[in-house]
XYZ file of C-alpha atoms in Angstrom:
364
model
C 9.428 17.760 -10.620
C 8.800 14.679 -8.187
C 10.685 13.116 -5.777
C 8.672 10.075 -5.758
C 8.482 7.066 -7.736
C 6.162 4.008 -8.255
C 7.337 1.224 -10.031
C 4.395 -1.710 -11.193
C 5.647 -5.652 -11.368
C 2.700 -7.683 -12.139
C 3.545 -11.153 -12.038
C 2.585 -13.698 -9.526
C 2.846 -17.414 -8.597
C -1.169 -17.491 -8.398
C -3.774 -14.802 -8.089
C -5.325 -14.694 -4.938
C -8.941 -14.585 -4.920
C -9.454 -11.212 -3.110
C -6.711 -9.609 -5.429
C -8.349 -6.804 -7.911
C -4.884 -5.369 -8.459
C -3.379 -4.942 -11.955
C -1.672 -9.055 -12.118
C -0.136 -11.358 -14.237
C 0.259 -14.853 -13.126
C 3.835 -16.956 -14.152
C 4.661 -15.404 -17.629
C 8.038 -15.719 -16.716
C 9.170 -14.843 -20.242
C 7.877 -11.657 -20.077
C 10.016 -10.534 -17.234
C 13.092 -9.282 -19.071
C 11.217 -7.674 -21.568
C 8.948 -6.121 -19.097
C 11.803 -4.886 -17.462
C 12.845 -3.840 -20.824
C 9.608 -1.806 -21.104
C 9.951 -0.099 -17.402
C 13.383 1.501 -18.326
C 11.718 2.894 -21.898
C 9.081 4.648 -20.021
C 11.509 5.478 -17.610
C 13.858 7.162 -20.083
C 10.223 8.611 -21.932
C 9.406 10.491 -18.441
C 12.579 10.926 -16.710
C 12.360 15.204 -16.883
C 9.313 14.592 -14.507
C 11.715 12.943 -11.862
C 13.603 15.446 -9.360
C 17.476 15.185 -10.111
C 17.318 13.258 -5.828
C 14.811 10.889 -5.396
C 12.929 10.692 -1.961
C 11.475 7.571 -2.241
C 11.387 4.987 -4.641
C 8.407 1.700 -4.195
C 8.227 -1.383 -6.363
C 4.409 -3.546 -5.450
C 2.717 -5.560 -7.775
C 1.790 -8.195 -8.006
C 4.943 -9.566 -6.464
C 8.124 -7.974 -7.132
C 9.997 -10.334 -5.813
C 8.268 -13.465 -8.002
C 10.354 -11.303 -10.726
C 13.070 -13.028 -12.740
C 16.011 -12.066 -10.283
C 18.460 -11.130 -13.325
C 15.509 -9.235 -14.374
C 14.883 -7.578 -10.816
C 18.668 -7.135 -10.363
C 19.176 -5.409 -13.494
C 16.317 -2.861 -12.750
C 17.235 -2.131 -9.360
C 20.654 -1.323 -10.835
C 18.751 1.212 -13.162
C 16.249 2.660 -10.888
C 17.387 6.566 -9.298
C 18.733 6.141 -5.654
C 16.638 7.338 -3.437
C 16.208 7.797 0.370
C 13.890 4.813 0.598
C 13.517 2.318 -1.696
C 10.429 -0.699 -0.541
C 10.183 -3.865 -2.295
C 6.812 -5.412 -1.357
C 7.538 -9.118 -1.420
C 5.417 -12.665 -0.569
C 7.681 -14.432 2.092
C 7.595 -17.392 0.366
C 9.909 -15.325 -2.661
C 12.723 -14.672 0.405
C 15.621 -16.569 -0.169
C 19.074 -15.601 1.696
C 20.417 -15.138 -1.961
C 17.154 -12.384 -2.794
C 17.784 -10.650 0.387
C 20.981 -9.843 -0.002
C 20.532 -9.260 -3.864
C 17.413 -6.820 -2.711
C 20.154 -4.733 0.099
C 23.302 -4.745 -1.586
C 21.202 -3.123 -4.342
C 20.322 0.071 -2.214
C 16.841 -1.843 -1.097
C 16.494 -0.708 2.309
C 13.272 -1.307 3.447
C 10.827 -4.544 2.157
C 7.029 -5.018 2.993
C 5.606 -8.701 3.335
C 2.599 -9.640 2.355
C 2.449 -11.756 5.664
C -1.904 -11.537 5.367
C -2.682 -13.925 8.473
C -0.179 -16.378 10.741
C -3.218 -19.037 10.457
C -3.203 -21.572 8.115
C -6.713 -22.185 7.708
C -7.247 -18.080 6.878
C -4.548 -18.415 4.769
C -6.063 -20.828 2.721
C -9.376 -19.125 2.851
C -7.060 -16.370 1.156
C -5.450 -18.644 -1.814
C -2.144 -17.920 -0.034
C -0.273 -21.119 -0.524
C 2.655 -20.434 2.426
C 2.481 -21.690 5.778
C 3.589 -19.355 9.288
C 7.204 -20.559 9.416
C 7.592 -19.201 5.838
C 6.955 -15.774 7.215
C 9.812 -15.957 9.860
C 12.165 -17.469 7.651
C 11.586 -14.553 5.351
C 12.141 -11.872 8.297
C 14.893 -13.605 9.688
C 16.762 -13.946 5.584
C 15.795 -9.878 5.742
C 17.528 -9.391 9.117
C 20.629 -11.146 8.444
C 21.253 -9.601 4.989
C 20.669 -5.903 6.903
C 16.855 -4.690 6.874
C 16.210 -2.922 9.955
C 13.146 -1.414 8.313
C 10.469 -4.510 7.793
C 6.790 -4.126 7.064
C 4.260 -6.306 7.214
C 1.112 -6.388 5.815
C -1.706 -8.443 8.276
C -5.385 -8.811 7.014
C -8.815 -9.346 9.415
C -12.194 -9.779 8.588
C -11.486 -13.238 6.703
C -14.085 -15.319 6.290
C -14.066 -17.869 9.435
C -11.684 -15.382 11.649
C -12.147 -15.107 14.986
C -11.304 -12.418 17.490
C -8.793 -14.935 19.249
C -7.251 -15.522 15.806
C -7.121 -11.785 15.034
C -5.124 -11.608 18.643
C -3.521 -14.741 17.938
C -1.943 -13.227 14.442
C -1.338 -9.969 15.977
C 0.729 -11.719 19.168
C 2.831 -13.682 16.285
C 3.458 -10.382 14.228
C 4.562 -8.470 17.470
C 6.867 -11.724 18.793
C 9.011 -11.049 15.611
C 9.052 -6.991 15.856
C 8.640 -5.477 12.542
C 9.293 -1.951 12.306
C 6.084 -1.508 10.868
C 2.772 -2.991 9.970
C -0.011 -2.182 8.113
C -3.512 -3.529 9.323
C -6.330 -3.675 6.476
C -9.840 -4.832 6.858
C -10.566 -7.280 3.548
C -12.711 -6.098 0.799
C -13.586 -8.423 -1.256
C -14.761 -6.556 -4.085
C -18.388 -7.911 -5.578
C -18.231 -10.363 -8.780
C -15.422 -11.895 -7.966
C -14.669 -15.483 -7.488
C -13.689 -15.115 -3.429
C -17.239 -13.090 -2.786
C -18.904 -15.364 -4.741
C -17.380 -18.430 -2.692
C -17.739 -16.438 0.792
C -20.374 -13.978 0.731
C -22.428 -15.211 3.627
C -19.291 -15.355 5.913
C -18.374 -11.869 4.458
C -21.507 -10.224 5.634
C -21.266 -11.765 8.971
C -17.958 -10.672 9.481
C -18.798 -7.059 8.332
C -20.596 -6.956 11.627
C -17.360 -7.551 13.522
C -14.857 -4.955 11.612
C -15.467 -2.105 13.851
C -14.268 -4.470 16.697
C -11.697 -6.291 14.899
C -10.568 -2.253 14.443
C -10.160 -1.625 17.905
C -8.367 -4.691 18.837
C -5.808 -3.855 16.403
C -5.352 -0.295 17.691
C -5.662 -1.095 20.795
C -2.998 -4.066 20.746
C -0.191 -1.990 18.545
C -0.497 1.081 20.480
C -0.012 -0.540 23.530
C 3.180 -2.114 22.715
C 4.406 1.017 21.637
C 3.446 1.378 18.020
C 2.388 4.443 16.637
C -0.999 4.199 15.159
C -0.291 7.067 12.799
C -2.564 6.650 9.387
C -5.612 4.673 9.867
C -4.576 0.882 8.641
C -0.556 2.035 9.803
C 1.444 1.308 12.548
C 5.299 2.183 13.230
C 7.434 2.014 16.085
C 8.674 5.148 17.892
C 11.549 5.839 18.949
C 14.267 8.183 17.400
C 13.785 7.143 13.700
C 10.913 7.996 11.729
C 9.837 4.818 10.444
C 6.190 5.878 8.782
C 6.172 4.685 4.867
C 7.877 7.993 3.542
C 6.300 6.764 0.035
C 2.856 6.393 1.102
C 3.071 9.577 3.095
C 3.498 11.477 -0.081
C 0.185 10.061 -1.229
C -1.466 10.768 1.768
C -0.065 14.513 1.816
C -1.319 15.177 -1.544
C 2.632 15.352 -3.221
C 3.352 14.239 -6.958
C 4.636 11.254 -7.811
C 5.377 9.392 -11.093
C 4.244 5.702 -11.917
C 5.570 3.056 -14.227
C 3.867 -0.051 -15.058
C 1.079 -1.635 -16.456
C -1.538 -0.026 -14.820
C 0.202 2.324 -12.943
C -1.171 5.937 -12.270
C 0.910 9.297 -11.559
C -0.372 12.329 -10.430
C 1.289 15.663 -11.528
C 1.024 19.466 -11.663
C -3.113 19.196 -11.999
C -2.955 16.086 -13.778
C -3.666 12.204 -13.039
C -3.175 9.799 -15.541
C -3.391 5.982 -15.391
C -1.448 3.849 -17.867
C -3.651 0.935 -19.514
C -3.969 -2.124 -17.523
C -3.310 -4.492 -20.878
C 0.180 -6.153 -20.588
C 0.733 -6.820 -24.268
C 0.000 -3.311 -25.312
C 2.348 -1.734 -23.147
C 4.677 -3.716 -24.027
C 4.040 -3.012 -27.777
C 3.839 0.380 -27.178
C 7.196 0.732 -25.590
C 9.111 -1.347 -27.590
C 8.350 1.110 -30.025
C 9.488 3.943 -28.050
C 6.010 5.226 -27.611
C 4.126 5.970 -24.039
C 1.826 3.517 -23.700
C -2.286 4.161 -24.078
C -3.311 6.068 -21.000
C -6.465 7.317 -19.488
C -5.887 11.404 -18.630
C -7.881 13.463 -16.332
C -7.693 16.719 -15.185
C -8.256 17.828 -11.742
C -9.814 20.963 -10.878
C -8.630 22.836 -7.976
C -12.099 22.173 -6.022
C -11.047 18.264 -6.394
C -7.329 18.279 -5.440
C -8.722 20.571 -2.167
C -10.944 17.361 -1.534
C -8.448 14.993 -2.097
C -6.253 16.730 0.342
C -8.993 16.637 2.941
C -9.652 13.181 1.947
C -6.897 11.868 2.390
C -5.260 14.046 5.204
C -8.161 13.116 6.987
C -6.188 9.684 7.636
C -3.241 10.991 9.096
C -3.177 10.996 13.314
C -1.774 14.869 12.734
C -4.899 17.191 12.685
C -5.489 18.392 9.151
C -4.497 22.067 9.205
C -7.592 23.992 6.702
C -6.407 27.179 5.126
C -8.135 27.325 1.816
C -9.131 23.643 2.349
C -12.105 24.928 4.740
C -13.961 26.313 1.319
C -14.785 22.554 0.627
C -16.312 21.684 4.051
C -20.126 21.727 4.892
C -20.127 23.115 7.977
C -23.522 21.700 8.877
C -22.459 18.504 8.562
C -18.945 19.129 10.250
C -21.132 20.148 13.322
C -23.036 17.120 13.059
C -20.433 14.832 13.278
C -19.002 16.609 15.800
C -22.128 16.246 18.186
C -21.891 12.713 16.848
C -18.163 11.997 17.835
C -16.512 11.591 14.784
C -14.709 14.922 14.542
C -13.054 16.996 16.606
C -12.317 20.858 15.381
C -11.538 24.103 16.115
C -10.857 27.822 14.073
C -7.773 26.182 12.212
C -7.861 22.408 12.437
C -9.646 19.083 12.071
C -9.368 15.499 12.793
C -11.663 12.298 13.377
C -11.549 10.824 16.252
C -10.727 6.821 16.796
C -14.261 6.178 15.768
C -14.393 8.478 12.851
C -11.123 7.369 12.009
C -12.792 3.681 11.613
C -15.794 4.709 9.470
C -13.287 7.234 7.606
C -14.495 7.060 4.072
C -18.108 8.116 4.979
C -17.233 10.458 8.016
C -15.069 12.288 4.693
C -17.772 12.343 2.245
C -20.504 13.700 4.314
C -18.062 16.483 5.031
C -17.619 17.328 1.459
C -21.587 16.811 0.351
């Protein structure tokens, strides 16, 4: 059994040009019977679920663009857990959906905050301006979130360095509990790489920079830079994302959605990204269509690295050193990018930047 939960909300106000996530723009009367649909495939999976919950995450899309009799009757639903995140786009905060969100056993929300600049915002298709974001942390304050994320972008097409420093000075002046710093990949074909790509490759040049700033910036003012795009405050509280840990750490976990995937006992399965299939499907009391795959040991061992790899705590081996090359693990060594010895590895802050490669040359 799992003790963690993903819950998929697709809808949006717009679709944001950079956005290759599972979406549904308006459609807002879908949103009760979508809801509908959740609790089915809830009810269809529920022996998977641990009798307590650790963590419980609804993302989208934008959970909060959701119906709010809708939302508030599947919050009611959902298993309690430890810690239950709402991602939500500040310009969805009202003091009426904060308080909705805590006195429904919400207790920690992440906002999609993306850049304090309005003219990177637009770049972005994000149609809110800066003083939407602090009314929306200020609504989450007073109804009783002392666990905040937000979520900043860099490497936007016509960012500076001084704007990077410029959003990261306005992030820190409100004093989220935690933020989450991702470099923007623009993925090719779409509409935003299409409109941007010159600017894009110029300001693939800059990342590694951009990267330090950011760690360098957070860490100073106390944050703990603890997965590689993931920043929390220290202090006596543990205030990593307990849900996103479990990825990281390799755990089980069970997704509902459109589009949502679960990973369990040796199996990952990803439910079909169509909207009016699942919701055919589950009206019907039937799972919805579903792609399955099952992962050998030899994979899960390289997810583990893979992932582990991300974390700040050196990745203890075991059995996990089968799936190393050791010729190239002492090449990146010699290059800086790894540090190891007889029962642990990490990447250094450079390795920790070019992650993603420094991982699969240790695993060719």
């Amino acid at each position: 059994m799992t003790r963690h939960l993903y819950v998929h909300l697709p809808f949006c106000a717009h679709r944001c040009g950079y956005c290759d996530f599972v979406t549904a723009v308006g459609r807002q009367e879908q949103h009760g019977p979508y809801v509908d649909a959740l609790l089915s495939e809830l009810d269809l999976e529920r022996s998977l679920l641990a009798p307590t919950l650790e963590t419980v995450f609804l993302g989208g899309g934008t959970p909060t663009f959701t119906e709010p009799h809708a939302l508030e009757r599947l919050l009611t639903s959902l298993p309690r857990a430890d810690e239950v995140t709402v991602e939500a786009n500040p310009e969805t905060v009202t003091q009426e959906l904060a308080r909705m969100l805590r006195s429904h056993g919400v207790n920690r929300v992440s906002l999609g905050v993306q850049s304090f600049r309005p003219h990177l915002l637009s770049v972005l298709d994000r149609v809110v301006h800066p003083d939407t974001v602090r009314r929306a942390f200020y609504h989450l304050r007073d109804a009783g979130f002392d666990n905040i994320s937000f979520d900043l972008i860099y490497g936007i097409p016509g960012q500076s360095a001084a704007d990077l420093e410029t959003d990261l000075a306005d992030a820190l002046e409100l004093g989220p509990e935690h933020l989450s710093c991702y470099e923007l990949e623009a993925k090719p074909g779409t509409r935003f790489t299409h409109a941007h790509g010159d600017e894009l490759a110029r300001q693939a040049d800059s990342m590694e920079t951009y990267f330090e700033a950011v760690v360098e910036r957070l860490t100073e003012d106390g944050y703990r830079w603890y997965e590689t795009a993931n920043f929390c405050r220290g202090g006596d509280r543990d205030l990593r994302s307990r849900h996103n840990l479990a990825y990281w750490l390799g755990l089980d976990y069970l997704g509902l959605g459109v589009g949502a995937v679960s990973t369990f006992a040796g199996r990952r399965w990803r439910n079909a990204p169509g909207l009016s299939r699942y919701l055919q499907a589950l009206a019907k009391g039937e799972r919805p269509e579903r792609e399955l795959e099952q992962l050998s040991v030899e994979v899960q061992q390289q997810e583990r690295v893979m992932l582990g790899l991300r974390l700040d705590e050196p990745l203890v081996l075991g059995e996990l050193a089968g799936v190393l090359d050791r010729d190239a693990l002492l090449r990146l060594e010699r290059l800086g990018l790894v540090e190891s010895d007889a029962r642990t590895l990490a990447l250094t802050q450079r390795g920790r930047f070019l992650g993603g490669g420094v991982t699969a040359d240790l695993l060719a």
